[in-house]
mmCIF file of C-alpha atoms and ligand atoms in Angstrom:
data_model
loop_
_atom_site.group_PDB
_atom_site.id
_atom_site.type_symbol
_atom_site.label_atom_id
_atom_site.label_comp_id
_atom_site.label_asym_id
_atom_site.label_seq_id
_atom_site.Cartn_x
_atom_site.Cartn_y
_atom_site.Cartn_z
ATOM 1 C CA UNK A 1 48.443 14.972 64.435
ATOM 2 C CA UNK A 2 51.597 16.210 62.740
ATOM 3 C CA UNK A 3 50.747 19.662 64.028
ATOM 4 C CA UNK A 4 50.527 18.321 67.710
ATOM 5 C CA UNK A 5 53.922 16.486 67.285
ATOM 6 C CA UNK A 6 55.595 19.504 65.804
ATOM 7 C CA UNK A 7 54.338 21.652 68.763
ATOM 8 C CA UNK A 8 55.141 19.058 71.106
ATOM 9 C CA UNK A 9 58.913 18.941 69.856
ATOM 10 C CA UNK A 10 59.045 22.500 69.809
ATOM 11 C CA UNK A 11 57.947 22.923 73.372
ATOM 12 C CA UNK A 12 60.516 20.213 74.280
ATOM 13 C CA UNK A 13 63.276 22.255 72.495
ATOM 14 C CA UNK A 14 62.173 25.511 74.276
ATOM 15 C CA UNK A 15 62.097 23.908 77.640
ATOM 16 C CA UNK A 16 65.434 22.341 76.990
ATOM 17 C CA UNK A 17 66.993 25.397 76.105
ATOM 18 C CA UNK A 18 65.581 27.297 79.123
ATOM 19 C CA UNK A 19 66.962 24.493 81.399
ATOM 20 C CA UNK A 20 70.407 25.012 79.761
ATOM 21 C CA UNK A 21 70.084 28.612 80.124
ATOM 22 C CA UNK A 22 69.157 28.305 83.831
ATOM 23 C CA UNK A 23 71.779 25.926 84.567
ATOM 24 C CA UNK A 24 74.311 28.417 82.546
ATOM 25 C CA UNK A 25 73.016 31.377 84.648
ATOM 26 C CA UNK A 26 73.504 29.289 87.949
ATOM 27 C CA UNK A 27 76.966 28.474 86.893
ATOM 28 C CA UNK A 28 77.901 32.207 86.256
ATOM 29 C CA UNK A 29 78.469 35.039 88.737
ATOM 30 C CA UNK A 30 77.945 38.303 87.042
ATOM 31 C CA UNK A 31 79.839 41.307 88.454
ATOM 32 C CA UNK A 32 78.536 44.760 87.420
ATOM 33 C CA UNK A 33 81.266 47.273 87.454
ATOM 34 C CA UNK A 34 80.273 51.204 87.031
ATOM 35 C CA UNK A 35 83.230 53.391 86.496
ATOM 36 C CA UNK A 36 84.377 56.841 84.987
ATOM 37 C CA UNK A 37 86.104 55.716 81.591
ATOM 38 C CA UNK A 38 85.364 59.123 80.143
ATOM 39 C CA UNK A 39 85.077 62.525 81.729
ATOM 40 C CA UNK A 40 87.056 64.165 84.427
ATOM 41 C CA UNK A 41 87.881 60.995 86.438
ATOM 42 C CA UNK A 42 88.372 58.633 83.375
ATOM 43 C CA UNK A 43 91.940 57.643 84.244
ATOM 44 C CA UNK A 44 91.008 56.645 87.570
ATOM 45 C CA UNK A 45 88.259 54.580 86.469
ATOM 46 C CA UNK A 46 90.297 52.875 83.789
ATOM 47 C CA UNK A 47 92.915 51.939 86.286
ATOM 48 C CA UNK A 48 90.460 50.470 88.495
ATOM 49 C CA UNK A 49 89.015 48.298 85.668
ATOM 50 C CA UNK A 50 92.806 47.316 84.777
ATOM 51 C CA UNK A 51 93.525 46.259 88.306
ATOM 52 C CA UNK A 52 90.404 44.083 88.280
ATOM 53 C CA UNK A 53 91.103 42.805 84.887
ATOM 54 C CA UNK A 54 94.472 41.997 85.783
ATOM 55 C CA UNK A 55 93.571 39.922 88.808
ATOM 56 C CA UNK A 56 91.256 37.974 86.781
ATOM 57 C CA UNK A 57 94.100 37.249 84.244
ATOM 58 C CA UNK A 58 96.365 36.089 86.903
ATOM 59 C CA UNK A 59 93.720 33.836 88.649
ATOM 60 C CA UNK A 60 91.563 32.560 86.142
ATOM 61 C CA UNK A 61 87.949 33.520 85.881
ATOM 62 C CA UNK A 62 86.504 30.509 87.541
ATOM 63 C CA UNK A 63 85.937 30.426 91.316
ATOM 64 C CA UNK A 64 84.118 28.069 93.386
ATOM 65 C CA UNK A 65 83.121 26.094 90.270
ATOM 66 C CA UNK A 66 81.527 29.311 88.957
ATOM 67 C CA UNK A 67 82.488 31.433 85.979
ATOM 68 C CA UNK A 68 82.880 35.046 86.775
ATOM 69 C CA UNK A 69 81.550 37.530 83.981
ATOM 70 C CA UNK A 70 82.760 41.202 84.473
ATOM 71 C CA UNK A 71 80.277 43.691 82.898
ATOM 72 C CA UNK A 72 81.914 47.270 82.689
ATOM 73 C CA UNK A 73 79.794 50.331 82.201
ATOM 74 C CA UNK A 74 81.176 54.011 81.710
ATOM 75 C CA UNK A 75 79.327 56.498 83.905
ATOM 76 C CA UNK A 76 81.046 59.324 81.899
ATOM 77 C CA UNK A 77 81.925 60.853 85.367
ATOM 78 C CA UNK A 78 78.140 61.944 85.764
ATOM 79 C CA UNK A 79 76.483 60.795 89.032
ATOM 80 C CA UNK A 80 73.030 60.184 87.571
ATOM 81 C CA UNK A 81 74.475 58.338 84.485
ATOM 82 C CA UNK A 82 76.317 56.062 87.167
ATOM 83 C CA UNK A 83 72.882 55.592 89.066
ATOM 84 C CA UNK A 84 71.073 54.427 85.794
ATOM 85 C CA UNK A 85 73.655 51.745 85.003
ATOM 86 C CA UNK A 86 73.735 50.325 88.529
ATOM 87 C CA UNK A 87 69.874 50.161 88.364
ATOM 88 C CA UNK A 88 70.069 48.591 84.807
ATOM 89 C CA UNK A 89 72.705 46.169 85.994
ATOM 90 C CA UNK A 90 70.573 45.164 88.947
ATOM 91 C CA UNK A 91 67.303 44.874 86.981
ATOM 92 C CA UNK A 92 68.052 43.945 83.352
ATOM 93 C CA UNK A 93 71.453 42.194 83.610
ATOM 94 C CA UNK A 94 70.635 40.657 86.965
ATOM 95 C CA UNK A 95 74.264 40.881 88.247
ATOM 96 C CA UNK A 96 75.182 39.232 91.566
ATOM 97 C CA UNK A 97 77.683 41.824 92.540
ATOM 98 C CA UNK A 98 78.221 45.389 91.790
ATOM 99 C CA UNK A 99 81.869 46.870 91.631
ATOM 100 C CA UNK A 100 81.578 50.700 92.223
ATOM 101 C CA UNK A 101 82.619 53.605 91.373
ATOM 102 C CA UNK A 102 82.708 57.041 92.417
ATOM 103 C CA UNK A 103 81.132 58.557 95.670
ATOM 104 C CA UNK A 104 78.459 60.470 93.749
ATOM 105 C CA UNK A 105 77.148 57.258 91.942
ATOM 106 C CA UNK A 106 77.099 55.373 94.991
ATOM 107 C CA UNK A 107 75.461 57.872 97.237
ATOM 108 C CA UNK A 108 72.704 58.073 94.549
ATOM 109 C CA UNK A 109 72.308 54.183 94.318
ATOM 110 C CA UNK A 110 72.749 53.286 98.142
ATOM 111 C CA UNK A 111 68.896 52.862 98.818
ATOM 112 C CA UNK A 112 68.446 50.891 95.529
ATOM 113 C CA UNK A 113 71.243 48.520 96.311
ATOM 114 C CA UNK A 114 70.134 47.975 99.865
ATOM 115 C CA UNK A 115 66.328 47.190 98.536
ATOM 116 C CA UNK A 116 68.148 44.674 95.899
ATOM 117 C CA UNK A 117 70.649 43.448 98.465
ATOM 118 C CA UNK A 118 73.543 43.515 96.140
ATOM 119 C CA UNK A 119 76.903 43.365 97.676
ATOM 120 C CA UNK A 120 78.903 46.127 96.565
ATOM 121 C CA UNK A 121 82.670 46.459 96.600
ATOM 122 C CA UNK A 122 83.681 49.857 96.323
ATOM 123 C CA UNK A 123 86.921 49.996 94.604
ATOM 124 C CA UNK A 124 87.339 53.792 93.959
ATOM 125 C CA UNK A 125 85.334 55.980 96.251
ATOM 126 C CA UNK A 126 87.247 57.569 99.118
ATOM 127 C CA UNK A 127 84.636 59.470 101.324
ATOM 128 C CA UNK A 128 84.433 58.208 104.862
ATOM 129 C CA UNK A 129 80.790 58.300 105.467
ATOM 130 C CA UNK A 130 79.724 56.304 102.238
ATOM 131 C CA UNK A 131 80.413 53.088 104.112
ATOM 132 C CA UNK A 132 77.266 53.860 106.431
ATOM 133 C CA UNK A 133 74.680 54.364 103.517
ATOM 134 C CA UNK A 134 74.298 50.631 102.786
ATOM 135 C CA UNK A 135 74.716 47.546 104.794
ATOM 136 C CA UNK A 136 75.730 46.007 101.402
ATOM 137 C CA UNK A 137 78.863 48.264 100.911
ATOM 138 C CA UNK A 138 82.433 46.840 101.364
ATOM 139 C CA UNK A 139 85.388 48.843 100.470
ATOM 140 C CA UNK A 140 88.823 48.040 99.094
ATOM 141 C CA UNK A 141 89.747 51.533 98.318
ATOM 142 C CA UNK A 142 90.614 54.071 100.934
ATOM 143 C CA UNK A 143 89.451 57.218 102.715
ATOM 144 C CA UNK A 144 90.848 60.667 102.219
ATOM 145 C CA UNK A 145 90.414 61.198 106.108
ATOM 146 C CA UNK A 146 92.988 58.158 106.806
ATOM 147 C CA UNK A 147 95.827 59.986 105.004
ATOM 148 C CA UNK A 148 95.103 63.478 105.439
ATOM 149 C CA UNK A 149 95.494 64.253 109.277
ATOM 150 C CA UNK A 150 99.036 62.809 109.412
ATOM 151 C CA UNK A 151 100.147 65.221 106.777
ATOM 152 C CA UNK A 152 99.161 68.104 108.987
ATOM 153 C CA UNK A 153 101.277 66.737 111.975
ATOM 154 C CA UNK A 154 104.234 66.307 109.888
ATOM 155 C CA UNK A 155 103.905 69.876 108.314
ATOM 156 C CA UNK A 156 103.873 71.522 111.678
ATOM 157 C CA UNK A 157 107.036 69.348 112.742
ATOM 158 C CA UNK A 158 108.747 70.361 109.813
ATOM 159 C CA UNK A 159 108.107 74.200 110.675
ATOM 160 C CA UNK A 160 105.542 74.571 107.827
ATOM 161 C CA UNK A 161 103.404 77.050 109.784
ATOM 162 C CA UNK A 162 101.543 78.749 106.998
ATOM 163 C CA UNK A 163 99.369 76.775 104.634
ATOM 164 C CA UNK A 164 96.949 77.275 101.755
ATOM 165 C CA UNK A 165 94.498 74.381 101.385
ATOM 166 C CA UNK A 166 93.763 73.578 97.728
ATOM 167 C CA UNK A 167 91.208 70.919 96.879
ATOM 168 C CA UNK A 168 88.816 69.875 94.292
ATOM 169 C CA UNK A 169 85.344 70.932 95.041
ATOM 170 C CA UNK A 170 83.537 67.609 95.477
ATOM 171 C CA UNK A 171 82.917 65.549 98.535
ATOM 172 C CA UNK A 172 86.416 63.685 98.689
ATOM 173 C CA UNK A 173 88.110 67.197 98.373
ATOM 174 C CA UNK A 174 85.875 68.523 101.322
ATOM 175 C CA UNK A 175 86.980 65.427 103.279
ATOM 176 C CA UNK A 176 90.808 66.015 102.800
ATOM 177 C CA UNK A 177 90.277 69.773 103.526
ATOM 178 C CA UNK A 178 88.288 69.377 106.619
ATOM 179 C CA UNK A 179 90.456 66.410 108.113
ATOM 180 C CA UNK A 180 93.927 68.341 107.375
ATOM 181 C CA UNK A 181 92.354 71.605 108.663
ATOM 182 C CA UNK A 182 91.033 70.247 112.009
ATOM 183 C CA UNK A 183 94.422 68.586 112.636
ATOM 184 C CA UNK A 184 96.792 71.282 111.637
ATOM 185 C CA UNK A 185 94.930 74.085 113.462
ATOM 186 C CA UNK A 186 95.053 71.941 116.620
ATOM 187 C CA UNK A 187 98.806 71.178 115.962
ATOM 188 C CA UNK A 188 99.343 75.024 115.892
ATOM 189 C CA UNK A 189 99.376 75.562 112.191
ATOM 190 C CA UNK A 190 97.799 78.670 110.415
ATOM 191 C CA UNK A 191 95.622 78.318 107.368
ATOM 192 C CA UNK A 192 95.828 81.389 105.339
ATOM 193 C CA UNK A 193 93.669 80.653 102.411
ATOM 194 C CA UNK A 194 91.204 78.032 101.514
ATOM 195 C CA UNK A 195 90.731 77.148 97.628
ATOM 196 C CA UNK A 196 88.426 75.012 96.130
ATOM 197 C CA UNK A 197 88.786 74.111 92.311
ATOM 198 C CA UNK A 198 85.750 72.741 90.093
ATOM 199 C CA UNK A 199 85.955 69.054 89.219
ATOM 200 C CA UNK A 200 85.131 69.374 85.557
ATOM 201 C CA UNK A 201 87.821 70.962 82.992
ATOM 202 C CA UNK A 202 89.839 72.473 85.687
ATOM 203 C CA UNK A 203 92.329 75.310 84.880
ATOM 204 C CA UNK A 204 94.436 75.541 87.863
ATOM 205 C CA UNK A 205 96.242 78.537 86.829
ATOM 206 C CA UNK A 206 94.034 81.328 88.505
ATOM 207 C CA UNK A 207 93.592 79.299 91.634
ATOM 208 C CA UNK A 208 97.535 78.766 91.888
ATOM 209 C CA UNK A 209 98.002 82.418 91.549
ATOM 210 C CA UNK A 210 95.649 83.071 94.273
ATOM 211 C CA UNK A 211 97.650 80.528 96.454
ATOM 212 C CA UNK A 212 100.897 82.353 95.492
ATOM 213 C CA UNK A 213 99.466 85.733 96.302
ATOM 214 C CA UNK A 214 98.820 84.582 99.933
ATOM 215 C CA UNK A 215 102.515 83.740 100.416
ATOM 216 C CA UNK A 216 102.174 80.167 102.099
ATOM 217 C CA UNK A 217 105.123 78.002 103.057
ATOM 218 C CA UNK A 218 103.092 74.900 101.658
ATOM 219 C CA UNK A 219 100.071 74.177 99.558
ATOM 220 C CA UNK A 220 98.112 71.120 100.952
ATOM 221 C CA UNK A 221 96.606 69.949 97.768
ATOM 222 C CA UNK A 222 93.941 67.145 96.939
ATOM 223 C CA UNK A 223 93.030 66.934 93.373
ATOM 224 C CA UNK A 224 92.043 63.547 91.824
ATOM 225 C CA UNK A 225 95.213 61.531 90.855
ATOM 226 C CA UNK A 226 93.754 61.936 87.091
ATOM 227 C CA UNK A 227 94.349 65.677 87.277
ATOM 228 C CA UNK A 228 97.587 65.558 89.280
ATOM 229 C CA UNK A 229 99.843 65.823 86.334
ATOM 230 C CA UNK A 230 98.250 69.135 85.029
ATOM 231 C CA UNK A 231 98.430 70.683 88.645
ATOM 232 C CA UNK A 232 102.144 69.836 89.066
ATOM 233 C CA UNK A 233 102.888 71.265 85.546
ATOM 234 C CA UNK A 234 101.035 74.506 86.162
ATOM 235 C CA UNK A 235 102.736 74.984 89.638
ATOM 236 C CA UNK A 236 106.013 74.519 88.099
ATOM 237 C CA UNK A 237 105.209 76.969 85.275
ATOM 238 C CA UNK A 238 104.332 79.668 87.727
ATOM 239 C CA UNK A 239 107.670 79.129 89.458
ATOM 240 C CA UNK A 240 106.204 77.944 92.570
ATOM 241 C CA UNK A 241 108.563 75.533 93.450
ATOM 242 C CA UNK A 242 111.538 77.984 92.993
ATOM 243 C CA UNK A 243 109.681 80.345 95.253
ATOM 244 C CA UNK A 244 110.200 77.842 97.852
ATOM 245 C CA UNK A 245 106.494 76.918 98.094
ATOM 246 C CA UNK A 246 106.187 73.006 99.083
ATOM 247 C CA UNK A 247 103.518 70.675 97.921
ATOM 248 C CA UNK A 248 102.017 68.497 100.391
ATOM 249 C CA UNK A 249 98.980 66.349 100.609
ATOM 250 C CA UNK A 250 97.371 62.662 100.221
ATOM 251 C CA UNK A 251 99.288 60.625 97.648
ATOM 252 C CA UNK A 252 96.791 61.536 94.874
ATOM 253 C CA UNK A 253 99.211 64.229 93.698
ATOM 254 C CA UNK A 254 102.079 61.864 93.698
ATOM 255 C CA UNK A 255 100.268 59.116 91.632
ATOM 256 C CA UNK A 256 102.673 56.320 90.652
ATOM 257 C CA UNK A 257 101.341 56.074 87.023
ATOM 258 C CA UNK A 258 101.892 59.925 86.403
ATOM 259 C CA UNK A 259 105.062 60.403 88.725
ATOM 260 C CA UNK A 260 107.851 59.517 86.045
ATOM 261 C CA UNK A 261 106.584 62.244 83.709
ATOM 262 C CA UNK A 262 106.046 64.820 86.372
ATOM 263 C CA UNK A 263 109.586 65.860 86.465
ATOM 264 C CA UNK A 264 112.306 66.685 89.267
ATOM 265 C CA UNK A 265 110.194 69.435 90.551
ATOM 266 C CA UNK A 266 108.430 66.590 92.381
ATOM 267 C CA UNK A 267 111.792 65.433 94.257
ATOM 268 C CA UNK A 268 111.392 65.757 98.079
ATOM 269 C CA UNK A 269 107.492 66.101 97.941
ATOM 270 C CA UNK A 270 105.978 64.467 100.824
ATOM 271 C CA UNK A 271 102.856 62.840 100.854
ATOM 272 C CA UNK A 272 100.809 60.234 103.005
ATOM 273 C CA UNK A 273 98.866 57.342 101.275
ATOM 274 C CA UNK A 274 98.228 53.567 101.368
ATOM 275 C CA UNK A 275 100.246 52.438 98.299
ATOM 276 C CA UNK A 276 103.583 53.183 96.702
ATOM 277 C CA UNK A 277 104.908 51.136 93.492
ATOM 278 C CA UNK A 278 107.885 51.250 95.551
ATOM 279 C CA UNK A 279 106.707 49.475 98.599
ATOM 280 C CA UNK A 280 109.390 46.913 99.396
ATOM 281 C CA UNK A 281 107.680 43.790 99.828
ATOM 282 C CA UNK A 282 108.615 40.825 97.639
ATOM 283 C CA UNK A 283 104.641 40.468 96.774
ATOM 284 C CA UNK A 284 104.730 44.152 95.611
ATOM 285 C CA UNK A 285 107.753 43.769 93.526
ATOM 286 C CA UNK A 286 106.394 40.755 91.761
ATOM 287 C CA UNK A 287 103.120 42.679 91.242
ATOM 288 C CA UNK A 288 104.805 45.766 90.004
ATOM 289 C CA UNK A 289 106.959 43.797 87.386
ATOM 290 C CA UNK A 290 104.132 41.660 86.430
ATOM 291 C CA UNK A 291 101.768 44.516 85.876
ATOM 292 C CA UNK A 292 104.134 46.687 83.998
ATOM 293 C CA UNK A 293 105.019 43.851 81.619
ATOM 294 C CA UNK A 294 101.432 43.387 80.856
ATOM 295 C CA UNK A 295 100.191 46.889 80.695
ATOM 296 C CA UNK A 296 103.352 48.979 79.945
ATOM 297 C CA UNK A 297 102.642 51.330 82.859
ATOM 298 C CA UNK A 298 103.485 51.426 86.422
ATOM 299 C CA UNK A 299 100.499 50.264 88.816
ATOM 300 C CA UNK A 300 98.980 52.920 91.116
ATOM 301 C CA UNK A 301 96.928 52.911 93.848
ATOM 302 C CA UNK A 302 93.571 52.825 91.971
ATOM 303 C CA UNK A 303 94.976 49.689 90.186
ATOM 304 C CA UNK A 304 95.505 48.157 93.446
ATOM 305 C CA UNK A 305 92.143 49.030 94.744
ATOM 306 C CA UNK A 306 90.665 47.195 91.711
ATOM 307 C CA UNK A 307 93.133 44.309 92.099
ATOM 308 C CA UNK A 308 92.190 43.936 95.622
ATOM 309 C CA UNK A 309 88.417 44.310 95.242
ATOM 310 C CA UNK A 310 88.528 41.453 92.854
ATOM 311 C CA UNK A 311 90.589 39.349 95.365
ATOM 312 C CA UNK A 312 87.832 40.115 97.824
ATOM 313 C CA UNK A 313 85.272 38.846 95.745
ATOM 314 C CA UNK A 314 87.075 35.546 94.876
ATOM 315 C CA UNK A 315 87.801 34.989 98.535
ATOM 316 C CA UNK A 316 83.939 35.642 99.457
ATOM 317 C CA UNK A 317 82.888 33.328 96.709
ATOM 318 C CA UNK A 318 85.288 30.728 98.074
ATOM 319 C CA UNK A 319 84.055 30.837 101.449
ATOM 320 C CA UNK A 320 80.501 30.799 100.537
ATOM 321 C CA UNK A 321 80.960 27.746 98.095
ATOM 322 C CA UNK A 322 79.694 29.784 95.225
ATOM 323 C CA UNK A 323 76.418 31.226 96.872
ATOM 324 C CA UNK A 324 75.662 34.625 95.647
ATOM 325 C CA UNK A 325 73.103 36.018 97.982
ATOM 326 C CA UNK A 326 73.802 39.411 99.242
ATOM 327 C CA UNK A 327 73.748 38.740 103.013
ATOM 328 C CA UNK A 328 76.098 35.638 102.820
ATOM 329 C CA UNK A 329 78.462 37.206 100.547
ATOM 330 C CA UNK A 330 78.750 40.556 102.754
ATOM 331 C CA UNK A 331 79.193 38.631 105.720
ATOM 332 C CA UNK A 332 82.099 36.516 104.043
ATOM 333 C CA UNK A 333 83.740 39.572 102.912
ATOM 334 C CA UNK A 334 83.748 41.251 106.500
ATOM 335 C CA UNK A 335 86.787 40.072 108.621
ATOM 336 C CA UNK A 336 88.789 38.915 105.614
ATOM 337 C CA UNK A 337 92.458 39.481 105.658
ATOM 338 C CA UNK A 338 95.167 39.264 103.088
ATOM 339 C CA UNK A 339 98.532 40.359 102.108
ATOM 340 C CA UNK A 340 97.925 42.773 99.191
ATOM 341 C CA UNK A 341 100.638 44.586 97.136
ATOM 342 C CA UNK A 342 99.870 47.510 99.601
ATOM 343 C CA UNK A 343 100.751 45.579 102.493
ATOM 344 C CA UNK A 344 98.554 43.815 105.163
ATOM 345 C CA UNK A 345 95.018 44.671 104.564
ATOM 346 C CA UNK A 346 91.554 43.633 106.002
ATOM 347 C CA UNK A 347 87.829 44.371 105.980
ATOM 348 C CA UNK A 348 86.551 45.535 109.330
ATOM 349 C CA UNK A 349 82.975 44.623 110.673
ATOM 350 C CA UNK A 350 81.557 47.477 109.106
ATOM 351 C CA UNK A 351 82.636 46.656 105.649
ATOM 352 C CA UNK A 352 85.480 49.071 105.690
ATOM 353 C CA UNK A 353 89.189 48.724 104.540
ATOM 354 C CA UNK A 354 91.825 48.645 107.278
ATOM 355 C CA UNK A 355 95.507 49.288 106.019
ATOM 356 C CA UNK A 356 98.884 50.829 106.565
ATOM 357 C CA UNK A 357 99.318 54.592 105.896
ATOM 358 C CA UNK A 358 102.883 55.498 104.915
ATOM 359 C CA UNK A 359 104.461 58.706 104.724
ATOM 360 C CA UNK A 360 106.656 58.938 101.644
ATOM 361 C CA UNK A 361 109.184 61.277 99.960
ATOM 362 C CA UNK A 362 109.671 61.422 96.412
ATOM 363 C CA UNK A 363 113.195 60.112 95.494
ATOM 364 C CA UNK A 364 114.982 59.034 92.357
ATOM 365 C CA UNK A 365 115.819 55.354 92.171
ATOM 366 C CA UNK A 366 117.408 53.995 88.845
ATOM 367 C CA UNK A 367 116.885 57.152 87.335
ATOM 368 C CA UNK A 368 113.093 57.114 87.874
ATOM 369 C CA UNK A 369 110.999 59.099 90.498
ATOM 370 C CA UNK A 370 109.243 57.100 93.203
ATOM 371 C CA UNK A 371 107.449 57.433 96.357
ATOM 372 C CA UNK A 372 109.698 55.956 99.074
ATOM 373 C CA UNK A 373 108.077 55.187 102.166
ATOM 374 C CA UNK A 374 109.645 56.465 105.556
ATOM 375 C CA UNK A 375 107.233 56.018 108.230
ATOM 376 C CA UNK A 376 104.352 53.487 108.682
ATOM 377 C CA UNK A 377 101.218 53.998 110.563
ATOM 378 C CA UNK A 378 99.623 50.395 110.857
ATOM 379 C CA UNK A 379 96.251 49.076 110.441
ATOM 380 C CA UNK A 380 94.520 52.441 110.133
ATOM 381 C CA UNK A 381 90.629 52.073 110.288
ATOM 382 C CA UNK A 382 87.926 54.272 109.084
ATOM 383 C CA UNK A 383 87.003 56.912 110.470
ATOM 384 C CA UNK A 384 90.265 56.591 112.491
ATOM 385 C CA UNK A 385 92.913 58.894 111.023
ATOM 386 C CA UNK A 386 96.495 58.402 111.224
ATOM 387 C CA UNK A 387 98.232 60.782 113.477
ATOM 388 C CA UNK A 388 101.557 60.889 115.261
HETATM 389 C C1 PHB B 1 85.439 59.672 95.011
HETATM 390 O O1 PHB B 1 84.371 59.534 94.123
HETATM 391 O O2 PHB B 1 85.306 59.148 96.114
HETATM 392 C C2 PHB B 1 86.757 59.814 94.356
HETATM 393 C C3 PHB B 1 87.004 60.227 92.968
HETATM 394 C C4 PHB B 1 88.300 60.179 92.492
HETATM 395 C C5 PHB B 1 89.320 60.174 93.400
HETATM 396 C C6 PHB B 1 89.109 59.900 94.706
HETATM 397 C C7 PHB B 1 87.867 59.840 95.272
HETATM 398 O O3 PHB B 1 90.664 60.512 92.991
#
């Protein structure tokens, strides 16, 4: 009899705790984020995480009556590791939403994500075709094609007729190179050398020497922003700026976090991109001041991609009243329009980001280097490219 009572109360406790756990699980929305926090792209991943966390700190971690839990994993810039973490987050942690990550991780996981129907907000990857790999992909970062073509038009107009392309040897680099090349040749430019540099532990020196030997008027460069400081240092050490060779490219080489320490060699460098810390909107001014106060550094485009990615998740949960199934959330994300620190931003019906691309030149403002916007291409879609 006693044993029967004991068993009965144990069963009651167990079912009560299961019920509480179930209720808690229902009240929580889990976002599983896989980013490079170590390895070649560590700086980029950390910036996206900082942007996402900063959004949560400003807006609270409760949305549509649900508590948002952010689970962050480090893929160490290794695509297979990223895929394994995405799988574990889906299967073991039972996340509702995925926040990705680099192109390699997401290409490797697209089939898995589609099968699991997990809405996946791409907050870093910048390759155009990635968005087509799963109906559950939605992007708040950018594509390299969006910003690379307009640099070609500008270069030809400025009389830069002989260029060396200089890109990191991975899919975003190939996209920057191909888009620039297509447009530049059509506009009448001449590409005298195409150089690709390995992603892992790059030493730019021998590649820069090759570029210099080709005697170009400019180098069209895309390297991940995480490596831009080293590139500029080695470019200057070789006296390439003094030899009159211009650096041009997508904004990754003029990364806002690194720019203050790159030195005056960057003055006058022209790039095209979707975000500058000097974007002159009241919203961006407030954002930059608040982020700088909180983190001690200037926000860059990766920070904004993470910040906006989190905004999109909050908006979608608000629209869905906290319903988290993949189809509902992706439908809620598509068509969303908002004012971002980058300017007006929206998600199109394919799930891709639509935003302004700005031409910028580097100038000193208040003793610090900034990307000053001088021309705007409005609402540039993927795979549309900004052209004159
Ligand atoms: C990407 O994986 O698409 C990627 C990685 C690093 C960058 C840009 C794009 O700086």
